Short mmCIF file of C-alpha atoms and ligand atoms in Angstrom, two decimals:
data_model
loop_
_atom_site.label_atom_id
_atom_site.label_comp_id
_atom_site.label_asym_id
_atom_site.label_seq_id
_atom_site.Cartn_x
_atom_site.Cartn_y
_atom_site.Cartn_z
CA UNK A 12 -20.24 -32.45 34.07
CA UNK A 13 -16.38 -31.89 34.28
CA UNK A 14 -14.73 -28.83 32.59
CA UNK A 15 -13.05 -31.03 30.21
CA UNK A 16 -16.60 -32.63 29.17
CA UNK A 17 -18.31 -29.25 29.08
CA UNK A 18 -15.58 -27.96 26.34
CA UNK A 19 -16.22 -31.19 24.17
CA UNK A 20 -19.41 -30.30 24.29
CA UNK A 21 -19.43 -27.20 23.15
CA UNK A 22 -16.31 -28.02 20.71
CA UNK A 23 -18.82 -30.45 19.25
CA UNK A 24 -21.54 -28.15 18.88
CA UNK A 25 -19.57 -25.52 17.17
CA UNK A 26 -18.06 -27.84 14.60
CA UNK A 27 -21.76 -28.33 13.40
CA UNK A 28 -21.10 -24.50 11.14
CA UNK A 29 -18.44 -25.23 8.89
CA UNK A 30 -17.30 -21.32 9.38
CA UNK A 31 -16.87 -22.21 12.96
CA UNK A 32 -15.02 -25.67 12.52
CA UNK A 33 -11.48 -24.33 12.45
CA UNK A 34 -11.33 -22.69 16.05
CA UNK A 35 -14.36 -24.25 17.67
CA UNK A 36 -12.08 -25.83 20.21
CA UNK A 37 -10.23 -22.61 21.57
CA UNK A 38 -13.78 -20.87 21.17
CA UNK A 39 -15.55 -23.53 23.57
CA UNK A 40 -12.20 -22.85 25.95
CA UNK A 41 -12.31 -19.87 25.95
CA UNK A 42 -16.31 -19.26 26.22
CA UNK A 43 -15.96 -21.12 29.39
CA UNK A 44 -12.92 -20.04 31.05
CA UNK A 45 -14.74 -16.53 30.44
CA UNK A 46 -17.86 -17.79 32.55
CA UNK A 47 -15.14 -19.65 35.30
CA UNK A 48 -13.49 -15.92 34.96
CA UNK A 49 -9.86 -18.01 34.99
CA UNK A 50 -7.45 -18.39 32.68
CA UNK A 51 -5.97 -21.26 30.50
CA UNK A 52 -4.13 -22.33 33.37
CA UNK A 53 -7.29 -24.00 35.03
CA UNK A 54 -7.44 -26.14 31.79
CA UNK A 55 -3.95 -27.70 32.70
CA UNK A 56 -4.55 -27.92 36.56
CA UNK A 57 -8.25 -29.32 36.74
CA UNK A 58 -10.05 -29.78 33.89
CA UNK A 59 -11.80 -32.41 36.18
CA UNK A 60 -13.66 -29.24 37.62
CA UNK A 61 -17.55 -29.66 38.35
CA UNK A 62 -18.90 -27.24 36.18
CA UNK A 63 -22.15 -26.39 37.92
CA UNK A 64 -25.50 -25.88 36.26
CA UNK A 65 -25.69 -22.32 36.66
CA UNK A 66 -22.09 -21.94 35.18
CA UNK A 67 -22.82 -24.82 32.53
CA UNK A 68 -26.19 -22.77 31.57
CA UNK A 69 -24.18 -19.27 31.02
CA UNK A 70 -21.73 -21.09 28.84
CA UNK A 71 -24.46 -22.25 26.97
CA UNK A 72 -25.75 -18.84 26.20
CA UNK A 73 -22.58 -18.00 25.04
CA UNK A 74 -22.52 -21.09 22.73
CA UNK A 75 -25.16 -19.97 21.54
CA UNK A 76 -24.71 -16.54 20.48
CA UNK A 77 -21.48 -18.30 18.87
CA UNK A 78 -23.36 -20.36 16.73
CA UNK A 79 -24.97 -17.48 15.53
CA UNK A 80 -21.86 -16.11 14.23
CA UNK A 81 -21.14 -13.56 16.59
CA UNK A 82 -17.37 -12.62 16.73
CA UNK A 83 -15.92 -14.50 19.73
CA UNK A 84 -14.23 -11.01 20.93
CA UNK A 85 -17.72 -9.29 20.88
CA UNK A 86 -19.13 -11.99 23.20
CA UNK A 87 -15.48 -12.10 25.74
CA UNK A 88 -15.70 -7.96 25.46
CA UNK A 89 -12.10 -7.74 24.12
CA UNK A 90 -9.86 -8.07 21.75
CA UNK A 91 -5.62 -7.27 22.55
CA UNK A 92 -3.94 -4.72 19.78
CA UNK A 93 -0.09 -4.19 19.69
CA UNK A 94 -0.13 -5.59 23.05
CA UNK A 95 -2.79 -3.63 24.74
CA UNK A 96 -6.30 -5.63 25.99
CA UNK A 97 -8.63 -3.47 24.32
CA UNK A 98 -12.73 -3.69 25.22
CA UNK A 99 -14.59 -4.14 22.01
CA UNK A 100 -18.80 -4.03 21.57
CA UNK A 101 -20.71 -3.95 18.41
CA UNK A 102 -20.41 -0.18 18.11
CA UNK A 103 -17.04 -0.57 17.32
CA UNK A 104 -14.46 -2.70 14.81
CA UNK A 105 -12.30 -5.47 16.12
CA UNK A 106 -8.70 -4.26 15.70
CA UNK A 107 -7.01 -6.41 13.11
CA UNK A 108 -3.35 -7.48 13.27
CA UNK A 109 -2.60 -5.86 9.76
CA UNK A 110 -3.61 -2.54 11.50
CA UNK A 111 -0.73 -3.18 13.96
CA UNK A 112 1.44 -2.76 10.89
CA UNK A 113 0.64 0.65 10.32
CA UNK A 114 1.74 1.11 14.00
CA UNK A 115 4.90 -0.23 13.93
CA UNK A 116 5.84 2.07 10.29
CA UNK A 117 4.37 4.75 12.41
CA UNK A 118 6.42 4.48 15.58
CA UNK A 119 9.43 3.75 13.14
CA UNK A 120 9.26 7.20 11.72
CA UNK A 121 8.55 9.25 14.58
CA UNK A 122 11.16 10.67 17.17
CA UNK A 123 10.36 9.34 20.69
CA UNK A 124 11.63 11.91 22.00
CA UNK A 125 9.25 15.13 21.07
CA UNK A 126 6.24 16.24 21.98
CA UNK A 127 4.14 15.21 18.60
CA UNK A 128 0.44 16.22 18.12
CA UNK A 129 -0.91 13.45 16.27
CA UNK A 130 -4.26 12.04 15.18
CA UNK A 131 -6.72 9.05 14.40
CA UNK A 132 -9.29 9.19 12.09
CA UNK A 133 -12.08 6.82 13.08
CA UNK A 134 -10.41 5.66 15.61
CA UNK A 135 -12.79 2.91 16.90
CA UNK A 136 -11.63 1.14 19.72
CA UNK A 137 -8.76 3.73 19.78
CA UNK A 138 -6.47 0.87 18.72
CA UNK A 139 -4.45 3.22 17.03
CA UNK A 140 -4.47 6.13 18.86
CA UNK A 141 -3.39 4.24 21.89
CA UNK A 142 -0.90 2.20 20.81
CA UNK A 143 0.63 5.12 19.70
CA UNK A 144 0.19 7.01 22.85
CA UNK A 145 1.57 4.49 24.96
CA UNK A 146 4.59 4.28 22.73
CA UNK A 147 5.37 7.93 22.37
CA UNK A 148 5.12 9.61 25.96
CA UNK A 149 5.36 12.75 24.93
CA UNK A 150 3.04 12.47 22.04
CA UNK A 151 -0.59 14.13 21.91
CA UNK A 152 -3.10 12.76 20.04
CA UNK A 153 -6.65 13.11 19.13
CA UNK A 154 -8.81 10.72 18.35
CA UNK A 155 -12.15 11.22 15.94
CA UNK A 156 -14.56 9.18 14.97
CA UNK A 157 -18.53 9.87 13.74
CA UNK A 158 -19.84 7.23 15.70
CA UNK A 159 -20.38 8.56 19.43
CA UNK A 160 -21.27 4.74 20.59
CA UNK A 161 -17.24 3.85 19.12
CA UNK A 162 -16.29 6.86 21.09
CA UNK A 163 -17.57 5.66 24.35
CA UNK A 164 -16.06 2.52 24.06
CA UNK A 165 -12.52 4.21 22.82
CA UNK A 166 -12.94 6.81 26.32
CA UNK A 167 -13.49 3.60 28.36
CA UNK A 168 -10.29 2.20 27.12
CA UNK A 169 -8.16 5.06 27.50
CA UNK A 170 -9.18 5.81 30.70
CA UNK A 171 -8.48 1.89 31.67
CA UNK A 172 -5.07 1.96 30.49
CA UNK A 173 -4.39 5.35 32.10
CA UNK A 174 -3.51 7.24 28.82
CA UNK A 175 -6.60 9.26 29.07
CA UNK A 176 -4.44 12.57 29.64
CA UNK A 177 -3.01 12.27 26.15
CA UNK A 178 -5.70 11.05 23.90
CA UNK A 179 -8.39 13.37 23.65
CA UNK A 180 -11.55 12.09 22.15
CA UNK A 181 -14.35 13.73 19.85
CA UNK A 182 -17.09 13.51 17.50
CA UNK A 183 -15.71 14.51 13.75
CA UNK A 184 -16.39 13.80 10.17
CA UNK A 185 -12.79 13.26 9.38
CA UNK A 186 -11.23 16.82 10.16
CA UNK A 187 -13.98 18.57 9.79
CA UNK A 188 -14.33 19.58 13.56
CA UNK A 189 -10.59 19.62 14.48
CA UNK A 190 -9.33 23.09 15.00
CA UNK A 191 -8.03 24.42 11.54
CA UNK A 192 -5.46 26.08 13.55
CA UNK A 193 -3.87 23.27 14.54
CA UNK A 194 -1.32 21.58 12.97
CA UNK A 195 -0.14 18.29 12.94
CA UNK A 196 2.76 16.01 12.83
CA UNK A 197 1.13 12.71 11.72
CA UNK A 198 -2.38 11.91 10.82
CA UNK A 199 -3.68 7.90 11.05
CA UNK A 200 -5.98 6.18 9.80
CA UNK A 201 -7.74 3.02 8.95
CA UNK A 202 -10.75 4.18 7.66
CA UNK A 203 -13.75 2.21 6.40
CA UNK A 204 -12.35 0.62 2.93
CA UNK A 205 -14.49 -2.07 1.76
CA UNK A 206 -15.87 -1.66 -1.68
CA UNK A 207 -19.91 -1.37 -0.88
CA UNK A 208 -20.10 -4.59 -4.43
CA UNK A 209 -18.56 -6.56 -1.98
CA UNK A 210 -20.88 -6.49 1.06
CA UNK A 211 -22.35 -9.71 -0.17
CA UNK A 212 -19.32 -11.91 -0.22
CA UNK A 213 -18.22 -10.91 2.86
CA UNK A 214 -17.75 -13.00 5.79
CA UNK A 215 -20.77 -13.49 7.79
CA UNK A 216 -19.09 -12.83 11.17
CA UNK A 217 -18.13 -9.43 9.63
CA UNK A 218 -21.36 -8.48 7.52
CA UNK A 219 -23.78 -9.00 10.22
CA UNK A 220 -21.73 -7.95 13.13
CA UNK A 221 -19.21 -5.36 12.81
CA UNK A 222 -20.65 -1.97 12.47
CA UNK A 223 -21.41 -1.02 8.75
CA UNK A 224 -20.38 2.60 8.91
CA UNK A 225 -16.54 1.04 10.02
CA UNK A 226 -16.59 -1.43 6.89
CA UNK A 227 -18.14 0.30 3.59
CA UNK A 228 -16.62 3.63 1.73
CA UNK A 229 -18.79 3.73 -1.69
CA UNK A 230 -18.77 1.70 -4.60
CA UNK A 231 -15.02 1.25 -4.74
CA UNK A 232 -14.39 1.89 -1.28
CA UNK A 233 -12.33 4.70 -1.88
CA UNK A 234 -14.91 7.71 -0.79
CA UNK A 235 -13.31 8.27 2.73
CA UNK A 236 -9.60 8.54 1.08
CA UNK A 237 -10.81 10.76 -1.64
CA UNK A 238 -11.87 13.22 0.98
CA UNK A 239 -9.53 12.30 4.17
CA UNK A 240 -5.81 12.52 1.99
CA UNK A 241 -6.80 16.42 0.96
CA UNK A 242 -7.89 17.26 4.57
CA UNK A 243 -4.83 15.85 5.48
CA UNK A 244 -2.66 17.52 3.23
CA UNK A 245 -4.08 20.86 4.84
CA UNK A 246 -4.06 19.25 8.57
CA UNK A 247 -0.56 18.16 8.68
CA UNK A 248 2.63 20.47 9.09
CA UNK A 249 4.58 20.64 6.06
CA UNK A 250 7.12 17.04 6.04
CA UNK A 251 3.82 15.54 8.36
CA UNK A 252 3.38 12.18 8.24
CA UNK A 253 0.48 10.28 6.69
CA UNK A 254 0.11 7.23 7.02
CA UNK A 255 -3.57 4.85 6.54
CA UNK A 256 -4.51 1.35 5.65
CA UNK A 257 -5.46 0.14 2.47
CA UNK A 258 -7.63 -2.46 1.25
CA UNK A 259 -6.89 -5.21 -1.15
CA UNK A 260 -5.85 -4.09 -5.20
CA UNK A 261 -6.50 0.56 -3.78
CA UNK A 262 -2.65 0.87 -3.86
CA UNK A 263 -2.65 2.36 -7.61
CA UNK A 264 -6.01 4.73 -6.71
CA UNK A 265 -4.01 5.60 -3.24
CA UNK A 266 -1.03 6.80 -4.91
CA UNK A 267 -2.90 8.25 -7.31
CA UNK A 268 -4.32 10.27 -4.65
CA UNK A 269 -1.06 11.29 -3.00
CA UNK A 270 0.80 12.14 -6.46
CA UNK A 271 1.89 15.78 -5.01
CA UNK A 272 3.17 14.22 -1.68
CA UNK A 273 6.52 12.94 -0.98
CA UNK A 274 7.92 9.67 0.43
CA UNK A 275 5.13 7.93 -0.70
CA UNK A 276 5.88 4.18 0.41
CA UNK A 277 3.60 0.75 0.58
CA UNK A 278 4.05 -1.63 3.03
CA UNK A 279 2.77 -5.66 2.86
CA UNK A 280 0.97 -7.61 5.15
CA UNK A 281 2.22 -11.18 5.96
CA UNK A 282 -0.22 -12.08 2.84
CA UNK A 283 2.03 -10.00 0.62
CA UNK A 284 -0.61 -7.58 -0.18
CA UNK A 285 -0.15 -3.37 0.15
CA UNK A 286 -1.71 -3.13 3.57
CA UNK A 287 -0.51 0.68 4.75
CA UNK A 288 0.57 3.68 2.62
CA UNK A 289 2.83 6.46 4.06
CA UNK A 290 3.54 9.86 2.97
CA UNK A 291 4.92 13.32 3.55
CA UNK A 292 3.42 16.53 2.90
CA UNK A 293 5.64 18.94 1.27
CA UNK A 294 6.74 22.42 1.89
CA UNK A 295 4.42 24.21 -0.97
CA UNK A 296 2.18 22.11 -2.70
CA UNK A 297 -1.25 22.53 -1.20
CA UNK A 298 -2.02 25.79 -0.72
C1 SAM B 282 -12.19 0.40 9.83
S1 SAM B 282 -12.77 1.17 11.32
C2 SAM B 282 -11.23 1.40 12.17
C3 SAM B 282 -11.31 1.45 13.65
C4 SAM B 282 -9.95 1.50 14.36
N1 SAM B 282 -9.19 2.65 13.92
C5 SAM B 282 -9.17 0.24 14.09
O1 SAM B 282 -8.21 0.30 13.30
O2 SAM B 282 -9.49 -0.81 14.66
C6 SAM B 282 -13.20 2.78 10.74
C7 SAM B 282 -13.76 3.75 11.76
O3 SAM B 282 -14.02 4.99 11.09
C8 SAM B 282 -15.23 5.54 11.57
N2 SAM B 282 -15.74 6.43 10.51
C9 SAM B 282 -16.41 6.09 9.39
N3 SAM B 282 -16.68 7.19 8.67
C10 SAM B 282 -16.15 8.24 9.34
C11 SAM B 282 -16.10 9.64 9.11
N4 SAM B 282 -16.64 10.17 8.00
N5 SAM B 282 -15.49 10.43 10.02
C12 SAM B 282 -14.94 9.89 11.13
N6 SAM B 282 -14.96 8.57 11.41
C13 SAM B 282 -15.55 7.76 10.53
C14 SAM B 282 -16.09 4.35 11.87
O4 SAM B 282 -17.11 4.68 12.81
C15 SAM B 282 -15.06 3.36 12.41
O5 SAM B 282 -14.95 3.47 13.82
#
């Protein structure tokens, strides 16, 4: 079978799931340019390629997990955030392109030019605390999350992309282990927002593969602000920067958390909807 057959194939095979229908043509590409190891350029050059029956079986395994729903970046082991290839297992989120909004606001506001301390609640992956790393040099950051299996995969990635000298990782319920001494210029986040009513009518890609403890925050999904944006207010330096996504319709709870902050600003996705809230501690108000 050529390479060109094998992907029609598979295209075919994915198109059976209607939730699968819309990309199962990249998906079959790139399931077996992953097995080939080569890139989209092979597609152009030979796609008249033998694809041998060892290779052709592996795809198929792939294909398989596919049509199970698994998230094509769990089964190709990454996912690229703000322009970094990230590795991504089931312990951790995929990184989400409205996420990379609250990275651009973020490196918008700070000064590239100071040594920052700086840090990401939950950070997963470490999509956020590395894309902010790599874009402020003189920047430190910490990076906490609860789930030590997301923190493995978040020290693998930092020490691939050679930033692990200025993202330091550790286990934390929100701020609870981070040094009360410390004080800090910005704290991230894009903590787990989804309203626990909704679990059902979530995607299936999402529900049954992404870790739970990433996804659900209560009954309204607004448990992990309610405690993070206090911690925060005593974490951050007085004019710190906050700054964490928000799900669909929490903008009016959000603010309503941050009503003794300053600057408090909402930014919109490309769907038009508040994706990331900013704010500023003041001087006085939270002791
Ligand atoms: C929505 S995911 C975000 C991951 C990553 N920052 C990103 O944007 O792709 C939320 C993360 O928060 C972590 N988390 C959930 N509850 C937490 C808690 N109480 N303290 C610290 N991290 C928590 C989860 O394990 C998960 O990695």
């Amino acid at each position: 079978m050529t390479l060109r057959e094998a992907i029609a194939e598979g295209a075919g095979r994915l198109s059976s799931e209607e939730d699968l229908r819309e990309n199962a043509q990249r998906d079959a590409e790139l399931l077996l340019l992953h097995v080939l190891r080569a890139t989209r350029t092979l597609l152009f050059t030979d796609s008249d390629r033998t694809v041998s029956d060892r290779e052709f079986s592996e795809y198929n395994s792939l294909l398989e997990r596919r049509l199970l729903g698994e998230p094509i970046q769990y089964i190709l082991g990454e996912q690229e955030f703000y322009g970094l290839p990230l590795k991504v297992t089931s312990a951790v989120l995929i990184p989400r392109p409205e996420t990379e909004l609250l990275v651009e606001a973020v490196l918008a506001r700070l000064p590239k030019d100071k040594p920052l301390r700086i840090i990401d609640v939950g950070t997963g992956s470490g999509a956020i605390a590395l894309a902010v790393a790599k874009h402020l040099p003189l920047a430190q950051v910490i990076a906490v999350d609860l789930s030590e299996a997301a923190l493995a995969v978040a020290r693998e990635n930092a020490v691939r992309l050679g930033l692990q000298e200025q993202v330091r990782f550790m286990r934390s319920d929100l701020l609870a282990e981070v040094d009360g001494e410390t004080r800090f210029d910005a704290v991230l986040s894009n903590p787990p927002y989804i309203p626990e009513t909704d679990r059902t009518s979530l995607h299936r890609q999402v529900r049954e593969f992404e870790p739970g403890m990433a996804l659900f925050a209560g009954a309204e999904g607004l448990d992990v602000y309610r405690r993070l944006i206090p911690e925060a207010a005593k974490a951050l330096k007085p004019g710190g920067l906050l700054a964490v996504e928000i799900g669909y319709g929490q903008r009016p709870e959000i603010e309503a958390l941050l009503h003794v902050w300053s600057e408090v600003e909402d930014l919109d996705d490309l769907q038009g909807v508040s994706r990331v809230m900013l704010a500023r501690t003041r001087e006085s108000n939270f002791d």
